[in-house]
XYZ file of N, CA and C in Angstrom:
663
model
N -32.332 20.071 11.126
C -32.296 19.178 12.284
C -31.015 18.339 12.238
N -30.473 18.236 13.315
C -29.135 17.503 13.699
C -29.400 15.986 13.040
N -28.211 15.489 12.306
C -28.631 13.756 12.187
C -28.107 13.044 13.418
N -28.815 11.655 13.727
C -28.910 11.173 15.040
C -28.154 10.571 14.782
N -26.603 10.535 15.690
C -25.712 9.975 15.725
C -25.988 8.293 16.447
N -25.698 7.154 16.534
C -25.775 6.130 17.297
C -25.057 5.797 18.163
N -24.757 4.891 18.835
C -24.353 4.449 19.517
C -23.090 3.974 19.167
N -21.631 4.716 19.397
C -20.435 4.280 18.990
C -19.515 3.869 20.414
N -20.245 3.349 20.956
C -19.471 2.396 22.055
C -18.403 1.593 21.524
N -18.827 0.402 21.254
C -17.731 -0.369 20.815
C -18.277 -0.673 19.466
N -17.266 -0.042 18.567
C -17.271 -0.217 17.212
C -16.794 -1.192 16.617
N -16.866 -2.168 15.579
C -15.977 -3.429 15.172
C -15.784 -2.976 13.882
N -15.041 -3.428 13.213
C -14.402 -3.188 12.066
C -14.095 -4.715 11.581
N -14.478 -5.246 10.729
C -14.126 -5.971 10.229
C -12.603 -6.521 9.470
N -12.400 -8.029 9.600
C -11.658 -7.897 8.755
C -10.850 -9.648 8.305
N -11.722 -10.390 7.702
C -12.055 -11.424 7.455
C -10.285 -12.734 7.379
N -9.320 -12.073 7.555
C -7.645 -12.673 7.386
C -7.639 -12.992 9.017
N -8.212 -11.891 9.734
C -8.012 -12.336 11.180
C -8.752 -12.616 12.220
N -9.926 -13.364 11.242
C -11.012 -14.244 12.040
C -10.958 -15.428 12.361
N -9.744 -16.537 12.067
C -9.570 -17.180 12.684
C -10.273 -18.525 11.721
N -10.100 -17.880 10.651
C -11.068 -18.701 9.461
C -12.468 -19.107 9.912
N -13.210 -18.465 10.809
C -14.095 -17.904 10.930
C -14.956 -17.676 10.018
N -16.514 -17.909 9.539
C -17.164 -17.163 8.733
C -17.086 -15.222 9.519
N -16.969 -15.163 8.713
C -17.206 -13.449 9.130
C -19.086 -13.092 9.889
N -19.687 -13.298 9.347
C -20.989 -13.210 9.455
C -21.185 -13.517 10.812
N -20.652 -15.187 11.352
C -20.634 -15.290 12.582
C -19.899 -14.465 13.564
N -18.361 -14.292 13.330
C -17.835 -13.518 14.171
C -18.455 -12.301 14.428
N -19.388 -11.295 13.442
C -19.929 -10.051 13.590
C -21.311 -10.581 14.613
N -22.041 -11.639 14.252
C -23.403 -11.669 14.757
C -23.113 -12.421 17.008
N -21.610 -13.057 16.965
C -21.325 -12.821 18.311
C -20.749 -11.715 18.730
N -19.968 -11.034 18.128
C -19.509 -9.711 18.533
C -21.398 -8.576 19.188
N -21.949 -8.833 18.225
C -23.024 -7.880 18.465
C -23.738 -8.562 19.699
N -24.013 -9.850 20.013
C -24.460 -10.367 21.075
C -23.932 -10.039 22.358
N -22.562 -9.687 21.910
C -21.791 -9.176 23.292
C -21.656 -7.964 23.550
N -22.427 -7.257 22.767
C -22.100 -5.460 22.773
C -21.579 -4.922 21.976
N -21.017 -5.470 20.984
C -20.523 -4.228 19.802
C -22.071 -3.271 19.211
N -21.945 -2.180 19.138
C -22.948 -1.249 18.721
C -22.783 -1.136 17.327
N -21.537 -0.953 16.772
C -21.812 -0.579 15.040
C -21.110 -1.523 14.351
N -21.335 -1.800 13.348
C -20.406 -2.833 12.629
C -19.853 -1.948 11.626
N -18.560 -1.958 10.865
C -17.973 -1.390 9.735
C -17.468 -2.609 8.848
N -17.949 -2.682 8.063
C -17.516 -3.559 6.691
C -16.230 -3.420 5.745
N -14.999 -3.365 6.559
C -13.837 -3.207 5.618
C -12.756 -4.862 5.005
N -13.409 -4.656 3.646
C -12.680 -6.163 2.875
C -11.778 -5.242 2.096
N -10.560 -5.685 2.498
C -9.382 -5.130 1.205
C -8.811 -6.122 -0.096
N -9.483 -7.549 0.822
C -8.729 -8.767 -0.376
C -9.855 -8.735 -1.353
N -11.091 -8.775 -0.783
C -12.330 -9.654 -1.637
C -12.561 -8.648 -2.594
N -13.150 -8.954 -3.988
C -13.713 -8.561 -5.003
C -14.796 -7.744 -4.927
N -15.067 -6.730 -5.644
C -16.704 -6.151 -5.392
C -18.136 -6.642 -5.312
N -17.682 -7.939 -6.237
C -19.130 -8.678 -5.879
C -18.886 -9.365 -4.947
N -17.979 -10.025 -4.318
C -17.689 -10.529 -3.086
C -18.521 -9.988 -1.562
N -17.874 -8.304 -1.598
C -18.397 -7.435 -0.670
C -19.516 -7.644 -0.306
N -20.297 -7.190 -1.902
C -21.547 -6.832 -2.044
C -22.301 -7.906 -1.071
N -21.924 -9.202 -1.723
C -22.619 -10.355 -0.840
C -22.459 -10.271 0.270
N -21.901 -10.018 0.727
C -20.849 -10.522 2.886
C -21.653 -9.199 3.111
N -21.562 -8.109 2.312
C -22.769 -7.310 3.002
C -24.108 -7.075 3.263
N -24.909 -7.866 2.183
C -26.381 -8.377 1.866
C -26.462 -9.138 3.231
N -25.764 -10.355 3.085
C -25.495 -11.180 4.523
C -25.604 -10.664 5.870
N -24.556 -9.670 6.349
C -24.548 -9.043 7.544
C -26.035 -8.285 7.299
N -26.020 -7.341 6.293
C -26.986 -6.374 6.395
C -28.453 -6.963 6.673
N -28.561 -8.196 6.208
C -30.220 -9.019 6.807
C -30.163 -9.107 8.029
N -29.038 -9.396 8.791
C -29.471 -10.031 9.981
C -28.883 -8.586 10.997
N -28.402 -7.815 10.923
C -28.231 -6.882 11.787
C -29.412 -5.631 11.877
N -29.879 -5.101 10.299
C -30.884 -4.478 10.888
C -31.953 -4.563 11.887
N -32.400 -6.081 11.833
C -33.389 -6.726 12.683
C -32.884 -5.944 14.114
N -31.530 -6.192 14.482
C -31.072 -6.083 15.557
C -30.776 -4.603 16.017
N -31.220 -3.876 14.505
C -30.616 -2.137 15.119
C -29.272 -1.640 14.992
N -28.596 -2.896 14.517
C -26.895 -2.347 14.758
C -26.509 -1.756 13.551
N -26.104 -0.524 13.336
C -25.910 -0.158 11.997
C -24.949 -0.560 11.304
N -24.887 -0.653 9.787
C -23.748 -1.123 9.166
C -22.785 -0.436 8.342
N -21.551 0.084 8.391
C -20.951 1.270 7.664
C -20.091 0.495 6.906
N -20.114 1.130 5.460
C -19.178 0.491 4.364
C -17.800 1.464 4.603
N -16.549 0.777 4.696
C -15.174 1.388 4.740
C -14.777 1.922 3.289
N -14.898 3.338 2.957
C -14.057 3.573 1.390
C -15.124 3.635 0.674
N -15.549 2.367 0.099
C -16.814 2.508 -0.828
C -17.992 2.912 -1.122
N -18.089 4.360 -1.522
C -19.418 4.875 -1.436
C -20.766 4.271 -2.380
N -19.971 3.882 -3.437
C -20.476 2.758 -4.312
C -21.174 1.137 -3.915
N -20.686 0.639 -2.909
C -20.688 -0.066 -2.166
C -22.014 0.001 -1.377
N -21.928 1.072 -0.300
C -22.889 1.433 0.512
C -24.362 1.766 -0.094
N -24.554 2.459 -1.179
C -25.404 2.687 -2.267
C -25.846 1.540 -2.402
N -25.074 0.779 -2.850
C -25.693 -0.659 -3.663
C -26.474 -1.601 -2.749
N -26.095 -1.533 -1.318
C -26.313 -2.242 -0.372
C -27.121 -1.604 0.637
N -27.718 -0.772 0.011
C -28.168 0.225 1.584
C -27.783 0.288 2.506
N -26.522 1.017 3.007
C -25.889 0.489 4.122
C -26.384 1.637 4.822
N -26.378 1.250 6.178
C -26.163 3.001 7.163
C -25.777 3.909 6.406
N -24.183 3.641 5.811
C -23.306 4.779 6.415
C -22.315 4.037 5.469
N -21.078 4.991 5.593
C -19.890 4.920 5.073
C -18.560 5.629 5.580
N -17.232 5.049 5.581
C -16.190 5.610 6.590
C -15.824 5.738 5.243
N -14.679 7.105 5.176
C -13.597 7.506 4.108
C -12.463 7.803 5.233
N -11.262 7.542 4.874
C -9.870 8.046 5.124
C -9.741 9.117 4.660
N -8.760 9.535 4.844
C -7.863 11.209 4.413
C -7.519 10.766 2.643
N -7.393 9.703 2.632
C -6.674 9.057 0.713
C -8.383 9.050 -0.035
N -9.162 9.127 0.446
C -10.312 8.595 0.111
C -11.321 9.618 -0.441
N -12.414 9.422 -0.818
C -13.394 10.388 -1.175
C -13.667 11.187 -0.674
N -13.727 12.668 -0.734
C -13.792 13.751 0.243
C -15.262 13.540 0.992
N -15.425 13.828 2.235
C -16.606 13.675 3.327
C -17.932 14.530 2.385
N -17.388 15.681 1.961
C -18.905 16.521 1.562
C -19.199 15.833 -0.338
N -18.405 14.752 -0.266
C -18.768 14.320 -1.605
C -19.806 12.823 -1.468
N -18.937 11.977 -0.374
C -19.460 10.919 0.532
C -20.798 11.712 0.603
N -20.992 12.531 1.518
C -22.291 13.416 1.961
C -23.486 13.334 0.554
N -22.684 14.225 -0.442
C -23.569 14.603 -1.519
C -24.259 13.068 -1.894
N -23.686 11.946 -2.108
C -24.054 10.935 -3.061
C -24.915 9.697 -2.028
N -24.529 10.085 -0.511
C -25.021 8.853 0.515
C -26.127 9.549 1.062
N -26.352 11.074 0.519
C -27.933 11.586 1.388
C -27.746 12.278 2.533
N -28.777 12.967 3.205
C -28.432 13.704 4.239
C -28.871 12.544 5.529
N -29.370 11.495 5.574
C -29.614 10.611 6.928
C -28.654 9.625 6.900
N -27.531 9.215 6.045
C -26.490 8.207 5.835
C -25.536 8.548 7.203
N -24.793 8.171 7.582
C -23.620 7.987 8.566
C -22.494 8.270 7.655
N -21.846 9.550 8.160
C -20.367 9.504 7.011
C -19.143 9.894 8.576
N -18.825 8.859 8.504
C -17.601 9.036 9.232
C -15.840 9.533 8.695
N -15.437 9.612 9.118
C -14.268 10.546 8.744
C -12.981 9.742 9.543
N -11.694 9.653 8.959
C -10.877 8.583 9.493
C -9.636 10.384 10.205
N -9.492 10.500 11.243
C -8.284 11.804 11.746
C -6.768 11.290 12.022
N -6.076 11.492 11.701
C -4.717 10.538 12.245
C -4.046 11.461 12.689
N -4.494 12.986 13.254
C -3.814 14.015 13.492
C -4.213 15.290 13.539
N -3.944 16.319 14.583
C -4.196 17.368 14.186
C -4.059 18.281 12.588
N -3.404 17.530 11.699
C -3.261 18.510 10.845
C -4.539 17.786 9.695
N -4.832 16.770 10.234
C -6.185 16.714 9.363
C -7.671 17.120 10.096
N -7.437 17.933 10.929
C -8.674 18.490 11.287
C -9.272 19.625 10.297
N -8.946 20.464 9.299
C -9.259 21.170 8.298
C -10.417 20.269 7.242
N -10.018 18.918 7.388
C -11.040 18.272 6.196
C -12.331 18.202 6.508
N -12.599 18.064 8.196
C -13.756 17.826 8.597
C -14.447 18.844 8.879
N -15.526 18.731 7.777
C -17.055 19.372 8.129
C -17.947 19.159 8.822
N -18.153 19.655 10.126
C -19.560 18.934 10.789
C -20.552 18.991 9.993
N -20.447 19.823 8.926
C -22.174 19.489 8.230
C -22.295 18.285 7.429
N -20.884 17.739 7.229
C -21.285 16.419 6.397
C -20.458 15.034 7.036
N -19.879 15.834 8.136
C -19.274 14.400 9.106
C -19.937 14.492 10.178
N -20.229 12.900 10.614
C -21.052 12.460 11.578
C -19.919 12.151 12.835
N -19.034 11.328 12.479
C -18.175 11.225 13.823
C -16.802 11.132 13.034
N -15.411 11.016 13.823
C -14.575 10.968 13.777
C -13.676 9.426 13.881
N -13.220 9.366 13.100
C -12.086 8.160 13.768
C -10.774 8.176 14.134
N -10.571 8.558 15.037
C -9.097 9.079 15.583
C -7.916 8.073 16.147
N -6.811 8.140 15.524
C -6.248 6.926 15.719
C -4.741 6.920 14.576
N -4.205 6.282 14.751
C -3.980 5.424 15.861
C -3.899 5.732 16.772
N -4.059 4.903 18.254
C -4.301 5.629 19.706
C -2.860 4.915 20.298
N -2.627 3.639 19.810
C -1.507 2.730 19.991
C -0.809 2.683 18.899
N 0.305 1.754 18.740
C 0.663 0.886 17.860
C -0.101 -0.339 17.561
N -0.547 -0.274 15.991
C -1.044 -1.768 15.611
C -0.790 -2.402 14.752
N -0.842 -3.589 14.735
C -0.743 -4.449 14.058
C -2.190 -4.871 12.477
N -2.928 -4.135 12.726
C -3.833 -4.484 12.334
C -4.079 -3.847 10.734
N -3.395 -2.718 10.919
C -3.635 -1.617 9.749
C -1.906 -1.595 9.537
N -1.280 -1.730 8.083
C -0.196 -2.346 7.471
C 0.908 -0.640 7.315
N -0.134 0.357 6.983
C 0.181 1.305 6.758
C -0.414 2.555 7.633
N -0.489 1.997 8.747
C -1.130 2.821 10.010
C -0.217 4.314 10.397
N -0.398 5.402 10.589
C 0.311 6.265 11.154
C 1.022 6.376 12.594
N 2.217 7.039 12.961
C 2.590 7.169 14.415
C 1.523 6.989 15.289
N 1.408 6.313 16.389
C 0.454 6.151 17.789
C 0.382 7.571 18.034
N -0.988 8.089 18.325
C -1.106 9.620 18.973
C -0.532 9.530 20.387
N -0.971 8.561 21.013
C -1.427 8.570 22.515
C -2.763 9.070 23.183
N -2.463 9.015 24.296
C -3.804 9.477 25.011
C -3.653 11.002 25.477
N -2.426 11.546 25.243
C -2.435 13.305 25.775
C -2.694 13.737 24.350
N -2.655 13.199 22.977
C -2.984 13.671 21.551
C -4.432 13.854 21.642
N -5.104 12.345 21.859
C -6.231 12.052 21.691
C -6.948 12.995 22.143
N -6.495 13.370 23.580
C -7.527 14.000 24.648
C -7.585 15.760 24.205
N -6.311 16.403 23.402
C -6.302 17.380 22.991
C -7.654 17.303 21.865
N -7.361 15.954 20.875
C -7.969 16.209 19.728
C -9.405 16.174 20.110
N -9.906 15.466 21.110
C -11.413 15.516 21.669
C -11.431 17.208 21.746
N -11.240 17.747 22.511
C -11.183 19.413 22.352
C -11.655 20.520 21.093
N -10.959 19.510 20.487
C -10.645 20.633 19.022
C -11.387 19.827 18.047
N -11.931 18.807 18.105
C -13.028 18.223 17.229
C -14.659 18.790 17.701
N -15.311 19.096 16.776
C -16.930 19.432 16.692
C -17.729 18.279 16.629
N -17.263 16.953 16.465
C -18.224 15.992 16.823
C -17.877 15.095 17.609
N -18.592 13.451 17.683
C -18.461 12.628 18.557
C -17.121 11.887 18.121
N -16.302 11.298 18.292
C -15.277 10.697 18.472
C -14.563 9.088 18.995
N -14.521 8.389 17.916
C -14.510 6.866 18.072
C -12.527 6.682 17.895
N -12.054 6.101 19.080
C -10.357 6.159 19.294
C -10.208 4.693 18.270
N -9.102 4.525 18.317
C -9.069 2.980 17.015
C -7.405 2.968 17.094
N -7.122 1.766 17.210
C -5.672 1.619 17.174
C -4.552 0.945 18.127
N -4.886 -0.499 18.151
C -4.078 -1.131 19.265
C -4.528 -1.065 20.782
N -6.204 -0.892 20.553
C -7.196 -0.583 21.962
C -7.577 -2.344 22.402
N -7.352 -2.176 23.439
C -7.971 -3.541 24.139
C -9.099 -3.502 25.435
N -9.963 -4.482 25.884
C -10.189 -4.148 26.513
C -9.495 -3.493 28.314
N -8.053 -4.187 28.100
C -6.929 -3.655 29.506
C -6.807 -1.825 28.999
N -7.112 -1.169 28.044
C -6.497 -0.118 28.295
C -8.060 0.968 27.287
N -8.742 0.217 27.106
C -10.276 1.137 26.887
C -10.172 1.772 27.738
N -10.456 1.586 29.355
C -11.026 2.945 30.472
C -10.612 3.646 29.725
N -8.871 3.565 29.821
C -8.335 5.318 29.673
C -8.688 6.185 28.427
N -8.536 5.213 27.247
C -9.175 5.846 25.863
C -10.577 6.539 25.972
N -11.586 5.964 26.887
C -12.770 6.819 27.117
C -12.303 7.487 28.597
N -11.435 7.614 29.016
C -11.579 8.449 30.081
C -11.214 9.800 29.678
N -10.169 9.510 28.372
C -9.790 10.849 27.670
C -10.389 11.541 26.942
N -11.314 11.065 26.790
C -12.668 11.932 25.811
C -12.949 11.066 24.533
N -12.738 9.625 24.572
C -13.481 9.362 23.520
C -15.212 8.962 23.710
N -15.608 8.660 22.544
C -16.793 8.529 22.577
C -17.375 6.749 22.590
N -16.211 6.398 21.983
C -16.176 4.682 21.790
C -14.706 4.663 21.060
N -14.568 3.222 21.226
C -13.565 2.536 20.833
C -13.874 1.561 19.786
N -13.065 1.754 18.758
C -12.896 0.940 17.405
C -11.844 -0.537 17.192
N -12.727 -0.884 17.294
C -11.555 -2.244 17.174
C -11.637 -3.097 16.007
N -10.473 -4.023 15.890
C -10.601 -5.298 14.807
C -9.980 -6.530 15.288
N -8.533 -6.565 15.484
C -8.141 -7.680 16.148
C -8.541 -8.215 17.366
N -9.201 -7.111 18.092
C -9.542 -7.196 19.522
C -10.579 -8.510 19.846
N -11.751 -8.238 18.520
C -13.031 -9.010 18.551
C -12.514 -10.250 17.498
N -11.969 -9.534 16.301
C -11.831 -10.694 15.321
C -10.951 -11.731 15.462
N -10.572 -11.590 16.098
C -9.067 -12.521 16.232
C -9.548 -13.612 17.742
N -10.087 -12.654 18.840
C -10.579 -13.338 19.967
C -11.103 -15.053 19.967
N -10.934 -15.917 20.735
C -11.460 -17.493 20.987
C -13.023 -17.161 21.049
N -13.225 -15.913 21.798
C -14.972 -16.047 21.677
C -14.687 -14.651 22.025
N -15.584 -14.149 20.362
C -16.050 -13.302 20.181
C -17.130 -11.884 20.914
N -18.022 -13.197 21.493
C -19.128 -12.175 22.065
C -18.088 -11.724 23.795
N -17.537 -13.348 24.181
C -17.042 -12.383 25.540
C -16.261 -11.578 25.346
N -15.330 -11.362 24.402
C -14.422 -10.369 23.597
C -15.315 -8.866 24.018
N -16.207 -8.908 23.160
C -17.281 -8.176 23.055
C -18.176 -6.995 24.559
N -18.095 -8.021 25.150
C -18.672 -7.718 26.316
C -17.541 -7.126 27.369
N -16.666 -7.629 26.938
C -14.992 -7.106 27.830
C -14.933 -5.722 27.751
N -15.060 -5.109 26.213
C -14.847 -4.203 25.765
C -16.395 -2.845 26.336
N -17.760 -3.816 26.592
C -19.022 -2.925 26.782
C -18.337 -2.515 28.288
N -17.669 -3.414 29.395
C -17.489 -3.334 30.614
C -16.258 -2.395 30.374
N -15.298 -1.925 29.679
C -14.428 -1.564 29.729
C -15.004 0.067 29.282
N -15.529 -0.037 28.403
C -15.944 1.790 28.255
C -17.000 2.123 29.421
N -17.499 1.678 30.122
C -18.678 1.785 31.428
C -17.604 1.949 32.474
N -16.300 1.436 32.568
C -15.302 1.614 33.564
C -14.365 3.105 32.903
N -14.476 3.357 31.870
C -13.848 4.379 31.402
C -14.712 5.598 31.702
N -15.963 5.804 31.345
C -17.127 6.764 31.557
C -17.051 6.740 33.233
N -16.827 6.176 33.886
C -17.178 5.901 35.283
C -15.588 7.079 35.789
N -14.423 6.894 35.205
C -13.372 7.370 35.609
C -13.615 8.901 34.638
N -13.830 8.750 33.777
C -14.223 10.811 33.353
C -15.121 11.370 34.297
N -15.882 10.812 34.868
C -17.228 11.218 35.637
C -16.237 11.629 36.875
N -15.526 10.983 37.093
C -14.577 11.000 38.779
C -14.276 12.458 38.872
N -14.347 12.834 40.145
C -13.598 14.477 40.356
C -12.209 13.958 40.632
N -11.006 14.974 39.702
C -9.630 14.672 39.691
C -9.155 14.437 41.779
N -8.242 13.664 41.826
C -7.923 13.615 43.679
C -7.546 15.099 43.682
N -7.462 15.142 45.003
C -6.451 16.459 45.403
C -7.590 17.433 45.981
């Protein structure tokens, strides 16, 4: 039986330097009030027991709510914390290893920065994709070339699963990222950085509903 993918509308990604000194906890629990569907837990400064905690934290108060929680990198991590799920990069733990150690109902997402990493992904042990950069960002230090949206829309094609775009997405230019075949949009600065979070949030639910609305359109002519 297929595992049940969720709801990757608007994805958040954490990332605690550009919250605005922000508790994190809060910025995630207005982000979700406003529509973010999944949360991803990526700390690059904090310590492992650090994590562990900020994820105990989120992880009480979001299950209540349904929103799943994916650990970035750390499969160790996710284990310890029962998380959903877990994202690996291309540098990172291979997906059917993620797979082997997180179970067959875990969330293992897969990070694509290109057609030439489409060979790594297994649909039998990847759940969705993260494709990206879609822009230039600021957000990720060591981010790859911007695909664009004629990359993206190829790579929707030639990918076997669902597909979350990530990379200098706002809510001014979501439509087009879901008009090109994504499945949701991944963000961090978008929500974390925002004066208020949840309307942040909600910008972004109205912005993929205006994107789905323009794939649905029959081309003019």
């Amino acid at each position: 039986m297929p595992r049940r993918v969720p709801d990757l509308s608007v994805y958040l990604v954490t990332d605690r330097l550009l919250s605005r000194g922000r508790a994190l906890v809060d910025v995630v629990l207005s982000a979700v009030r406003g529509g973010a569907t999944v949360v991803q837990l990526r700390e690059k400064e904090g310590s492992a027991r650090e994590t562990l905690e900020l994820g105990r934290a989120l992880l009480h108060r979001l299950r209540p709510l349904g929103v799943p929680l994916i650990v970035n990198d750390r499969v160790d991590l996710a284990l310890a914390l029962g998380a959903d799920g877990v994202h690996v990069g291309q540098g990172d733990l291979p997906p059917e290893v993620a797979r082997r150690l997180m179970g067959p109902d875990a969330l293992v997402g897969l990070s694509i920065t290109g057609a030439a990493d489409l060979p790594t992904l297994d649909p039998a042990a990847v759940d969705y994709a993260g494709v990206g950069p879609i822009f230039p960002t600021g957000s990720k230090a060591d981010a790859t070339p911007a695909l664009g949206l004629e990359e993206l829309a190829r790579l929707r094609r030639l990918l076997p699963v669902p597909i979350v775009a990530i990379g200098g997405i706002t809510a001014a230019n979501a439509p087009a990222v879901i008009a090109a075949g994504a499945d949701g949009v991944s963000v961090v600065s978008t929500i974390c950085s925002a004066e208020n979070c949840e309307l942040a949030a909600s910008a972004l639910v109205r912005a993929v509903r205006e994107g789905l609305a323009l794939r649905a359109s029959p081309p003019p002519g």
